[in-house]
Every structure is written in C-alpha cells, then in structure tokens.
PDB file of C-alpha atoms and ligand atoms in Angstrom:
ATOM      1  CA  MET P1354       0.190  -0.021   0.076  1.00 55.00           C
ATOM      2  CA  SER P1355       1.437   3.672  -0.516  1.00 62.00           C
ATOM      3  CA  ARG P1356      -0.124   7.065  -0.314  1.00 64.00           C
ATOM      4  CA  SER P1357      -1.206   7.339  -3.781  1.00 64.00           C
ATOM      5  CA  ASP P1358      -3.464   4.501  -3.070  1.00 72.00           C
ATOM      6  CA  ILE P1359      -5.424   6.481  -0.207  1.00 82.00           C
ATOM      7  CA  THR P1360      -8.137   7.817  -2.498  1.00 84.00           C
ATOM      8  CA  PRO P1361     -11.757   7.795  -2.012  1.00 85.00           C
ATOM      9  CA  LEU P1362     -11.930   4.534  -4.498  1.00 81.00           C
ATOM     10  CA  SER P1363      -9.553   2.511  -2.070  1.00 86.00           C
ATOM     11  CA  PRO P1364     -11.344  -0.634  -0.970  1.00 86.00           C
ATOM     12  CA  ARG P1365     -10.121  -0.488   2.567  1.00 92.00           C
ATOM     13  CA  LYS P1366     -11.937   1.989   5.519  1.00 95.00           C
ATOM     14  CA  LEU P1367     -10.208   5.242   5.985  1.00 96.00           C
ATOM     15  CA  VAL P1368      -9.283   6.856   9.672  1.00 97.00           C
ATOM     16  CA  VAL P1369      -8.155  10.502   9.497  1.00 98.00           C
ATOM     17  CA  ALA P1370      -6.430  11.667  12.834  1.00 98.00           C
ATOM     18  CA  ASN P1371      -7.478  15.572  13.137  1.00 98.00           C
ATOM     19  CA  TRP P1372      -5.052  16.998  15.462  1.00 98.00           C
ATOM     20  CA  LYS P1373      -6.624  20.280  15.568  1.00 98.00           C
ATOM     21  CA  MET P1374      -4.748  22.879  17.376  1.00 98.00           C
ATOM     22  CA  HIS P1375      -2.306  20.638  19.131  1.00 98.00           C
ATOM     23  CA  GLY P1376       1.010  19.527  18.986  1.00 98.00           C
ATOM     24  CA  SER P1377       4.711  20.664  19.044  1.00 98.00           C
ATOM     25  CA  LEU P1378       7.846  19.565  16.963  1.00 98.00           C
ATOM     26  CA  VAL P1379       8.700  16.848  19.709  1.00 98.00           C
ATOM     27  CA  ARG P1380       5.512  16.002  20.561  1.00 98.00           C
ATOM     28  CA  ASN P1381       4.564  15.414  16.997  1.00 98.00           C
ATOM     29  CA  GLN P1382       7.709  13.165  16.105  1.00 98.00           C
ATOM     30  CA  ALA P1383       6.459  10.869  19.046  1.00 98.00           C
ATOM     31  CA  LEU P1384       3.052  10.319  17.872  1.00 98.00           C
ATOM     32  CA  LEU P1385       4.141   9.662  14.273  1.00 98.00           C
ATOM     33  CA  ASP P1386       6.781   7.202  15.222  1.00 97.00           C
ATOM     34  CA  GLY P1387       4.227   5.415  17.553  1.00 97.00           C
ATOM     35  CA  TYR P1388       1.479   5.486  14.420  1.00 97.00           C
ATOM     36  CA  LEU P1389       4.181   4.183  11.640  1.00 96.00           C
ATOM     37  CA  GLN P1390       4.862   1.716  14.322  1.00 95.00           C
ATOM     38  CA  GLY P1391       1.208   0.455  15.304  1.00 94.00           C
ATOM     39  CA  LEU P1392       0.140   0.587  11.673  1.00 93.00           C
ATOM     40  CA  GLN P1393       2.908  -1.808  10.194  1.00 89.00           C
ATOM     41  CA  SER P1394       0.730  -4.721  10.607  1.00 82.00           C
ATOM     42  CA  LEU P1395      -2.947  -3.067   9.640  1.00 83.00           C
ATOM     43  CA  PRO P1396      -2.899  -3.729   6.045  1.00 81.00           C
ATOM     44  CA  GLN P1397      -6.736  -3.134   6.036  1.00 85.00           C
ATOM     45  CA  THR P1398      -6.928   0.178   7.189  1.00 92.00           C
ATOM     46  CA  ASP P1399      -5.908   3.540   5.681  1.00 95.00           C
ATOM     47  CA  VAL P1400      -4.663   6.617   7.367  1.00 97.00           C
ATOM     48  CA  VAL P1401      -4.569  10.294   6.912  1.00 98.00           C
ATOM     49  CA  VAL P1402      -3.079  12.739   9.454  1.00 98.00           C
ATOM     50  CA  CYS P1403      -4.378  16.412   9.275  1.00 98.00           C
ATOM     51  CA  VAL P1404      -2.022  18.570  11.180  1.00 98.00           C
ATOM     52  CA  PRO P1405      -1.719  22.336  11.719  1.00 98.00           C
ATOM     53  CA  TYR P1406      -0.097  24.272   9.052  1.00 98.00           C
ATOM     54  CA  PRO P1407       3.306  24.625  10.630  1.00 98.00           C
ATOM     55  CA  TYR P1408       3.920  20.788  10.974  1.00 98.00           C
ATOM     56  CA  LEU P1409       3.338  20.127   7.265  1.00 98.00           C
ATOM     57  CA  ALA P1410       7.103  20.005   6.455  1.00 98.00           C
ATOM     58  CA  GLN P1411       7.862  17.939   9.477  1.00 98.00           C
ATOM     59  CA  VAL P1412       4.964  15.496   8.521  1.00 98.00           C
ATOM     60  CA  GLN P1413       6.294  15.248   4.766  1.00 97.00           C
ATOM     61  CA  SER P1414       9.662  14.479   5.823  1.00 97.00           C
ATOM     62  CA  ALA P1415       8.316  11.801   8.495  1.00 97.00           C
ATOM     63  CA  LEU P1416       5.677  10.058   6.388  1.00 96.00           C
ATOM     64  CA  ALA P1417       7.270  10.263   2.824  1.00 95.00           C
ATOM     65  CA  GLY P1418       7.712   6.909   1.607  1.00 93.00           C
ATOM     66  CA  THR P1419       5.338   5.288   4.427  1.00 94.00           C
ATOM     67  CA  ALA P1420       1.607   4.414   4.046  1.00 91.00           C
ATOM     68  CA  VAL P1421       0.325   7.079   5.812  1.00 96.00           C
ATOM     69  CA  ALA P1422      -0.680  10.349   3.853  1.00 96.00           C
ATOM     70  CA  TRP P1423      -1.272  13.882   5.330  1.00 98.00           C
ATOM     71  CA  GLY P1424      -3.379  16.611   5.022  1.00 98.00           C
ATOM     72  CA  ALA P1425      -4.311  20.155   6.609  1.00 98.00           C
ATOM     73  CA  GLN P1426      -7.529  21.285   8.315  1.00 98.00           C
ATOM     74  CA  ASN P1427      -8.524  23.938   6.151  1.00 97.00           C
ATOM     75  CA  ILE P1428      -7.675  26.092   3.018  1.00 97.00           C
ATOM     76  CA  ALA P1429      -8.642  29.503   1.610  1.00 97.00           C
ATOM     77  CA  LYS P1430     -11.082  29.742  -0.930  1.00 97.00           C
ATOM     78  CA  TYR P1431      -8.733  32.041  -3.089  1.00 97.00           C
ATOM     79  CA  GLU P1432      -5.832  30.994  -5.628  1.00 97.00           C
ATOM     80  CA  GLU P1433      -3.488  33.712  -3.862  1.00 97.00           C
ATOM     81  CA  GLY P1434      -3.599  37.159  -3.140  1.00 98.00           C
ATOM     82  CA  ALA P1435      -3.500  39.932  -0.493  1.00 98.00           C
ATOM     83  CA  TYR P1436      -5.350  37.504   2.050  1.00 97.00           C
ATOM     84  CA  THR P1437      -3.206  37.737   4.966  1.00 97.00           C
ATOM     85  CA  GLY P1438      -3.178  34.504   7.343  1.00 95.00           C
ATOM     86  CA  GLU P1439      -4.437  32.663   4.623  1.00 96.00           C
ATOM     87  CA  VAL P1440      -3.044  29.312   2.957  1.00 98.00           C
ATOM     88  CA  SER P1441      -3.806  28.502  -0.437  1.00 98.00           C
ATOM     89  CA  ALA P1442      -4.182  24.823  -1.744  1.00 98.00           C
ATOM     90  CA  GLU P1443      -1.386  25.106  -4.093  1.00 98.00           C
ATOM     91  CA  MET P1444       0.694  25.653  -0.831  1.00 98.00           C
ATOM     92  CA  LEU P1445      -0.602  22.488   0.526  1.00 98.00           C
ATOM     93  CA  ARG P1446       0.479  20.664  -2.643  1.00 97.00           C
ATOM     94  CA  ASP P1447       4.139  22.171  -1.980  1.00 97.00           C
ATOM     95  CA  PHE P1448       4.277  20.043   1.129  1.00 98.00           C
ATOM     96  CA  GLY P1449       2.841  17.158  -0.441  1.00 97.00           C
ATOM     97  CA  ALA P1450      -0.491  17.118   1.156  1.00 97.00           C
ATOM     98  CA  HIS P1451      -3.229  14.905  -0.473  1.00 96.00           C
ATOM     99  CA  HIS P1452      -6.307  15.663   1.889  1.00 98.00           C
ATOM    100  CA  VAL P1453      -7.893  18.633   3.549  1.00 98.00           C
ATOM    101  CA  ILE P1454     -10.768  18.958   5.841  1.00 98.00           C
ATOM    102  CA  ILE P1455     -13.253  21.407   4.753  1.00 98.00           C
ATOM    103  CA  GLY P1456     -15.969  23.223   6.892  1.00 96.00           C
ATOM    104  CA  HIS P1457     -15.294  21.591  10.281  1.00 96.00           C
ATOM    105  CA  SER P1458     -17.777  23.064  12.803  1.00 94.00           C
ATOM    106  CA  GLU P1459     -15.014  24.365  14.834  1.00 93.00           C
ATOM    107  CA  ARG P1460     -14.013  26.699  12.022  1.00 88.00           C
ATOM    108  CA  SER P1461     -17.829  27.256  10.625  1.00 80.00           C
ATOM    109  CA  THR P1462     -19.341  28.282  13.938  1.00 78.00           C
ATOM    110  CA  ALA P1463     -16.537  30.026  15.668  1.00 74.00           C
ATOM    111  CA  TYR P1464     -15.362  31.983  12.245  1.00 77.00           C
ATOM    112  CA  CYS P1465     -19.242  32.182  10.529  1.00 79.00           C
ATOM    113  CA  GLU P1466     -18.350  30.330   7.663  1.00 90.00           C
ATOM    114  CA  SER P1467     -21.458  30.163   5.207  1.00 92.00           C
ATOM    115  CA  ASP P1468     -22.473  26.975   3.562  1.00 92.00           C
ATOM    116  CA  GLU P1469     -21.384  28.986  -0.094  1.00 94.00           C
ATOM    117  CA  ASN P1470     -18.126  29.792   1.500  1.00 95.00           C
ATOM    118  CA  ILE P1471     -17.347  26.202   2.270  1.00 96.00           C
ATOM    119  CA  ALA P1472     -18.527  24.912  -0.950  1.00 97.00           C
ATOM    120  CA  GLU P1473     -16.036  26.913  -2.673  1.00 97.00           C
ATOM    121  CA  LYS P1474     -13.265  25.956  -0.408  1.00 98.00           C
ATOM    122  CA  PHE P1475     -14.515  22.416  -1.267  1.00 98.00           C
ATOM    123  CA  MET P1476     -13.929  22.848  -5.138  1.00 98.00           C
ATOM    124  CA  MET P1477     -10.810  24.813  -4.436  1.00 98.00           C
ATOM    125  CA  ALA P1478      -9.447  21.593  -3.069  1.00 98.00           C
ATOM    126  CA  LYS P1479     -10.518  19.647  -5.920  1.00 97.00           C
ATOM    127  CA  ARG P1480      -8.836  21.898  -8.880  1.00 97.00           C
ATOM    128  CA  HIS P1481      -5.622  21.532  -6.958  1.00 97.00           C
ATOM    129  CA  GLY P1482      -5.738  17.695  -6.772  1.00 97.00           C
ATOM    130  CA  LEU P1483      -6.267  17.546  -2.870  1.00 98.00           C
ATOM    131  CA  ILE P1484      -9.188  15.390  -1.864  1.00 98.00           C
ATOM    132  CA  PRO P1485     -11.625  17.111   0.264  1.00 98.00           C
ATOM    133  CA  ILE P1486     -12.978  15.862   3.581  1.00 98.00           C
ATOM    134  CA  LEU P1487     -16.516  17.978   4.083  1.00 98.00           C
ATOM    135  CA  CYS P1488     -17.489  18.003   7.278  1.00 97.00           C
ATOM    136  CA  VAL P1489     -21.313  18.125   7.825  1.00 97.00           C
ATOM    137  CA  GLY P1490     -23.766  17.670  10.811  1.00 96.00           C
ATOM    138  CA  GLU P1491     -26.621  19.184  13.230  1.00 96.00           C
ATOM    139  CA  THR P1492     -26.506  20.844  16.658  1.00 95.00           C
ATOM    140  CA  LEU P1493     -28.091  19.217  19.407  1.00 96.00           C
ATOM    141  CA  LEU P1494     -30.964  21.594  19.412  1.00 96.00           C
ATOM    142  CA  GLU P1495     -31.658  20.320  15.523  1.00 96.00           C
ATOM    143  CA  ARG P1496     -31.300  16.746  16.245  1.00 97.00           C
ATOM    144  CA  GLU P1497     -33.949  17.457  19.068  1.00 96.00           C
ATOM    145  CA  ALA P1498     -36.208  19.151  16.691  1.00 97.00           C
ATOM    146  CA  GLY P1499     -35.680  16.421  14.326  1.00 97.00           C
ATOM    147  CA  VAL P1500     -34.742  18.751  11.592  1.00 97.00           C
ATOM    148  CA  MET P1501     -30.992  16.861  11.405  1.00 97.00           C
ATOM    149  CA  GLU P1502     -31.748  15.494   8.026  1.00 98.00           C
ATOM    150  CA  ARG P1503     -33.018  19.102   6.691  1.00 97.00           C
ATOM    151  CA  VAL P1504     -29.878  20.716   7.968  1.00 96.00           C
ATOM    152  CA  VAL P1505     -27.481  18.285   6.389  1.00 97.00           C
ATOM    153  CA  GLY P1506     -29.614  18.169   3.202  1.00 97.00           C
ATOM    154  CA  LYS P1507     -28.933  21.869   2.901  1.00 96.00           C
ATOM    155  CA  GLN P1508     -25.194  21.626   3.455  1.00 95.00           C
ATOM    156  CA  LEU P1509     -24.829  19.035   0.544  1.00 97.00           C
ATOM    157  CA  GLU P1510     -27.347  20.976  -1.853  1.00 97.00           C
ATOM    158  CA  THR P1511     -25.377  24.044  -1.620  1.00 97.00           C
ATOM    159  CA  ILE P1512     -22.353  22.278  -3.381  1.00 98.00           C
ATOM    160  CA  ILE P1513     -24.663  20.498  -6.087  1.00 98.00           C
ATOM    161  CA  ARG P1514     -26.569  23.775  -6.722  1.00 98.00           C
ATOM    162  CA  LEU P1515     -23.389  25.565  -7.156  1.00 97.00           C
ATOM    163  CA  PHE P1516     -21.415  22.883  -8.627  1.00 98.00           C
ATOM    164  CA  GLY P1517     -23.519  19.886  -9.515  1.00 98.00           C
ATOM    165  CA  GLY P1518     -23.468  16.720  -8.049  1.00 98.00           C
ATOM    166  CA  GLU P1519     -20.464  15.381 -10.144  1.00 98.00           C
ATOM    167  CA  ALA P1520     -18.610  17.726  -7.465  1.00 98.00           C
ATOM    168  CA  PHE P1521     -18.820  14.782  -4.967  1.00 98.00           C
ATOM    169  CA  ALA P1522     -17.035  12.255  -7.570  1.00 97.00           C
ATOM    170  CA  HIS P1523     -13.856  10.808  -5.525  1.00 96.00           C
ATOM    171  CA  THR P1524     -14.334  13.236  -2.423  1.00 98.00           C
ATOM    172  CA  ILE P1525     -15.044  12.317   1.365  1.00 98.00           C
ATOM    173  CA  VAL P1526     -17.816  13.480   3.232  1.00 98.00           C
ATOM    174  CA  SER P1527     -17.706  13.132   7.298  1.00 98.00           C
ATOM    175  CA  TYR P1528     -20.847  13.136   9.235  1.00 98.00           C
ATOM    176  CA  GLU P1529     -20.035  15.241  12.489  1.00 97.00           C
ATOM    177  CA  PRO P1530     -23.004  15.653  14.963  1.00 97.00           C
ATOM    178  CA  ILE P1531     -21.881  18.835  16.402  1.00 96.00           C
ATOM    179  CA  TRP P1532     -23.219  17.721  19.722  1.00 96.00           C
ATOM    180  CA  ALA P1533     -20.937  14.655  19.615  1.00 96.00           C
ATOM    181  CA  ILE P1534     -17.718  16.410  18.780  1.00 96.00           C
ATOM    182  CA  GLY P1535     -15.338  16.723  21.634  1.00 93.00           C
ATOM    183  CA  THR P1536     -18.038  15.837  24.249  1.00 95.00           C
ATOM    184  CA  GLY P1537     -17.489  12.203  24.655  1.00 94.00           C
ATOM    185  CA  LEU P1538     -20.827  11.370  23.412  1.00 94.00           C
ATOM    186  CA  ALA P1539     -20.897   9.608  20.110  1.00 96.00           C
ATOM    187  CA  ALA P1540     -23.683   9.070  17.643  1.00 96.00           C
ATOM    188  CA  SER P1541     -24.771   5.602  18.097  1.00 97.00           C
ATOM    189  CA  ALA P1542     -24.098   3.060  15.124  1.00 97.00           C
ATOM    190  CA  GLU P1543     -28.155   3.416  14.226  1.00 98.00           C
ATOM    191  CA  GLN P1544     -27.979   7.411  14.243  1.00 98.00           C
ATOM    192  CA  ALA P1545     -24.905   7.331  12.134  1.00 98.00           C
ATOM    193  CA  VAL P1546     -25.836   4.619   9.659  1.00 98.00           C
ATOM    194  CA  ALA P1547     -29.339   6.329   9.061  1.00 98.00           C
ATOM    195  CA  MET P1548     -27.508   9.559   8.140  1.00 98.00           C
ATOM    196  CA  HIS P1549     -25.036   7.974   6.194  1.00 98.00           C
ATOM    197  CA  GLN P1550     -27.391   6.376   4.198  1.00 98.00           C
ATOM    198  CA  PHE P1551     -29.151  10.080   3.811  1.00 98.00           C
ATOM    199  CA  ILE P1552     -26.006  11.251   2.696  1.00 98.00           C
ATOM    200  CA  ARG P1553     -25.598   8.930  -0.098  1.00 98.00           C
ATOM    201  CA  ASP P1554     -29.001   8.977  -0.988  1.00 98.00           C
ATOM    202  CA  THR P1555     -28.885  12.932  -1.610  1.00 98.00           C
ATOM    203  CA  VAL P1556     -25.918  12.530  -3.461  1.00 98.00           C
ATOM    204  CA  ALA P1557     -26.849   9.696  -5.725  1.00 98.00           C
ATOM    205  CA  ALA P1558     -30.128  11.749  -6.568  1.00 98.00           C
ATOM    206  CA  ALA P1559     -27.830  14.404  -8.183  1.00 98.00           C
ATOM    207  CA  ASP P1560     -25.339  11.931  -9.555  1.00 98.00           C
ATOM    208  CA  LYS P1561     -25.223   8.274  -9.032  1.00 98.00           C
ATOM    209  CA  THR P1562     -21.721   7.736 -10.290  1.00 97.00           C
ATOM    210  CA  ALA P1563     -20.535  10.477  -8.089  1.00 98.00           C
ATOM    211  CA  ALA P1564     -22.495   9.032  -4.929  1.00 97.00           C
ATOM    212  CA  ASP P1565     -20.631   5.636  -5.680  1.00 96.00           C
ATOM    213  CA  SER P1566     -17.216   6.878  -5.728  1.00 96.00           C
ATOM    214  CA  LEU P1567     -17.687   8.797  -2.212  1.00 97.00           C
ATOM    215  CA  LYS P1568     -16.396   7.913   0.880  1.00 97.00           C
ATOM    216  CA  ILE P1569     -18.431   8.460   4.328  1.00 98.00           C
ATOM    217  CA  LEU P1570     -16.796   9.006   7.523  1.00 98.00           C
ATOM    218  CA  TYR P1571     -18.216   9.431  11.042  1.00 98.00           C
ATOM    219  CA  GLY P1572     -16.519  11.747  13.404  1.00 98.00           C
ATOM    220  CA  GLY P1573     -17.509  12.805  16.916  1.00 98.00           C
ATOM    221  CA  SER P1574     -15.990  11.385  20.066  1.00 97.00           C
ATOM    222  CA  VAL P1575     -14.817   8.193  18.468  1.00 98.00           C
ATOM    223  CA  ASN P1576     -12.725   6.004  20.684  1.00 98.00           C
ATOM    224  CA  PRO P1577     -11.422   2.371  20.583  1.00 97.00           C
ATOM    225  CA  GLN P1578     -15.029   1.307  22.425  1.00 97.00           C
ATOM    226  CA  ASN P1579     -17.170   2.818  20.307  1.00 97.00           C
ATOM    227  CA  ALA P1580     -14.808   2.353  16.918  1.00 97.00           C
ATOM    228  CA  VAL P1581     -15.824  -1.281  17.101  1.00 96.00           C
ATOM    229  CA  GLN P1582     -19.486  -1.046  16.458  1.00 97.00           C
ATOM    230  CA  LEU P1583     -19.290   1.882  14.195  1.00 97.00           C
ATOM    231  CA  LEU P1584     -16.463   0.750  12.086  1.00 97.00           C
ATOM    232  CA  ASN P1585     -18.511  -2.693  11.274  1.00 96.00           C
ATOM    233  CA  GLN P1586     -21.191  -0.802   9.820  1.00 96.00           C
ATOM    234  CA  LYS P1587     -20.986  -1.327   6.081  1.00 95.00           C
ATOM    235  CA  GLU P1588     -22.571   2.290   5.427  1.00 96.00           C
ATOM    236  CA  ILE P1589     -19.363   3.719   7.685  1.00 97.00           C
ATOM    237  CA  ASP P1590     -16.303   3.982   5.646  1.00 97.00           C
ATOM    238  CA  GLY P1591     -14.395   5.271   8.209  1.00 97.00           C
ATOM    239  CA  ALA P1592     -13.469   7.665  10.984  1.00 98.00           C
ATOM    240  CA  LEU P1593     -12.712  10.933  11.587  1.00 98.00           C
ATOM    241  CA  VAL P1594     -11.008  11.433  15.176  1.00 98.00           C
ATOM    242  CA  GLY P1595     -10.014  14.191  17.338  1.00 98.00           C
ATOM    243  CA  ARG P1596      -8.963  13.869  20.576  1.00 98.00           C
ATOM    244  CA  CYS P1597      -7.989   9.947  20.424  1.00 98.00           C
ATOM    245  CA  SER P1598      -5.662  10.777  17.646  1.00 98.00           C
ATOM    246  CA  LEU P1599      -3.390  12.418  20.222  1.00 98.00           C
ATOM    247  CA  ASP P1600      -2.768   9.179  22.129  1.00 98.00           C
ATOM    248  CA  VAL P1601      -0.816   6.712  19.923  1.00 98.00           C
ATOM    249  CA  GLU P1602      -2.232   3.725  21.929  1.00 97.00           C
ATOM    250  CA  GLN P1603      -5.847   4.979  21.527  1.00 98.00           C
ATOM    251  CA  PHE P1604      -5.323   5.877  17.650  1.00 98.00           C
ATOM    252  CA  ILE P1605      -4.044   2.354  16.956  1.00 97.00           C
ATOM    253  CA  LYS P1606      -6.965   0.656  18.626  1.00 96.00           C
ATOM    254  CA  ILE P1607      -9.095   2.567  16.701  1.00 97.00           C
ATOM    255  CA  CYS P1608      -7.310   1.490  13.393  1.00 96.00           C
ATOM    256  CA  GLN P1609      -7.587  -1.914  14.585  1.00 94.00           C
ATOM    257  CA  ALA P1610     -11.440  -1.600  14.841  1.00 94.00           C
ATOM    258  CA  VAL P1611     -11.747  -1.870  11.291  1.00 93.00           C
ATOM    259  CA  PRO P1612     -12.570  -5.496  10.670  1.00 87.00           C
ATOM    260  CA  GLU P1613     -10.095  -7.689   8.897  1.00 80.00           C
ATOM    261  CA  ASN P1614     -10.720  -7.883   5.162  1.00 69.00           C
ATOM    262  CA  SER P1615     -13.709  -5.522   5.231  1.00 69.00           C
ATOM    263  CA  VAL P1616     -14.096  -4.250   1.613  1.00 65.00           C
ATOM    264  CA  ILE P1617     -15.981  -1.115   0.764  1.00 67.00           C
TER     265      ILE P1617
HETATM  266  P1  LIG J2115     -13.330  14.621  18.641  1.00 77.16           P
HETATM  267  O1  LIG J2115     -13.255  15.065  17.333  1.00 77.16           O
HETATM  268  O2  LIG J2115     -12.755  12.931  18.062  1.00 77.16           O
HETATM  269  O3  LIG J2115     -12.485  15.093  19.746  1.00 77.16           O
HETATM  270  O4  LIG J2115     -14.471  14.678  19.390  1.00 77.16           O
HETATM  271  C1  LIG J2115     -13.709  14.790  16.178  1.00 77.16           C
HETATM  272  C2  LIG J2115     -14.011  15.776  15.224  1.00 77.16           C
HETATM  273  O5  LIG J2115     -13.550  17.060  15.150  1.00 77.16           O
HETATM  274  O6  LIG J2115     -14.193  15.555  14.166  1.00 77.16           O
END
C-alpha cells in the first residue's frame, strides 16, 4: 500500500486523525513514530493525518515513503493574493498534502463560515488535486427538533446547486454531529448509519456515479470502544478522530477496530 492508493476509491476503510490546534515538533515526532510502528501490521486500514499548517514540513519528511498520507484542516477559497493569514491549496500541494478538511464545525461556527464559502473551498481543493473531507452535521437543538436531515441536506445541496452533483466524485464527506464532537457522547451506530444513508442518497439523487465514488466517514467522540461498532457498519467507510488521535495507543486501537478483510 502507498499513499497514492489512499483515494476515496480505495476498498479499505479510512481513519483520519485531526490533530486540531495541538502539537509541538517534539510531541508530533513521538506521535508519528508511534503511528508508523503501530500501523505496520494494519494493512486493512488507510490512514491520513491532518495537522496544523506549521507542521506540514515535519509530517512530509516523517511520512514520505510510508503508507500514511497527510493533509491540513482548512484552505483559503482564493488561489492567491492579499489575504493575510490565509493558506492556499497550492501551498498545501507544495508540502505533499493529499487531503484537506473543509467546513469543520469548529471553524464554521467560530468564524461564521457560510455553506457557500465552504462549497467554494471544497471546489478549490478539488481543482488543485487535493481530496476534500467535507464535514457536515447538525446541532443538538436541530437533532432534538428532528430537522437533522434538513440541515445536512442543505449543506450538501449548496455544493450540488453551485457545482453539480458530479462535484462529489472521488471526495469524502464526514458526518459530524456537532453535539458529538469533543463531548464524549458519540452518535449511536444506528444514528450514524441512518445519516450516512441519507447523505449517499442525497448525492445519488444528483449524480449516481459520484455517490458511488464517495467515502462517508463518521466523526465525533470516536474512541477505541465505540469504534468497533461504528466501523463494523457497512455504511460507515471510516472515522475522523480528534482527541483520541493524540494518543498513539488509542489511535492504533481505533485503526485496529476496522474489521479484517472489510471491503467497501
Ligand atoms: P473528537 O473530534 O474525536 O475529539 O470528538 C472529532 C472531530 O472534530 O471531528
């Protein structure tokens, strides 16, 4: 297996580490060494690490030539220009990034990112050969009101309306209920499966071929215990892991939860 195989068409389940704003050169190195050692015997799982921008050079040199791919947690919606503090898709490519998280709720909520803004970033990533990992999900209030499908549907429809259903070809969507992120309260396998089916059906209604080439992950308080049930569902193509990705043992256990010989 090599990094170039880690595309949404890979038949293996995918576990993405989202380090968020954590790390230091020293801590990262220990984490990466631990990942590489633990993953040696895990051919059934694809792994991608999404790191803060300043550490892209570090992960590039630590992971080049290994089976683990890397990426970032956001990009600018512009190609280049006078956008102080922004980082472009091409800059990520300079550091060998393959993937980029788009529209994570910790950004869209704190920085008021609209669905349109997120849609533009999604297409920017694609135009530059990066695989976007689009985060969608509802708040607790929205779930309690029973409107979660309407909310997630609107996030997907914005991309479909602006760029067509084919925009989803060879991309990744991560279902991330906002109430489950960092709370220790993951969605049940049943809740996740229902939303994953809804996501695939929504994309399929716009473009069946694109829906067939889409990977759908679950994110929100994934840990070694709940990963077993979640990753055993055929509708769940993998996981996006925050907190537990900062601990080698827990992260490797989550990767081990992917059933052997599982083929998507
Ligand atoms: P968490 O983060 O695993 O810490 O809940 C998940 C995420 O941000 O997607």
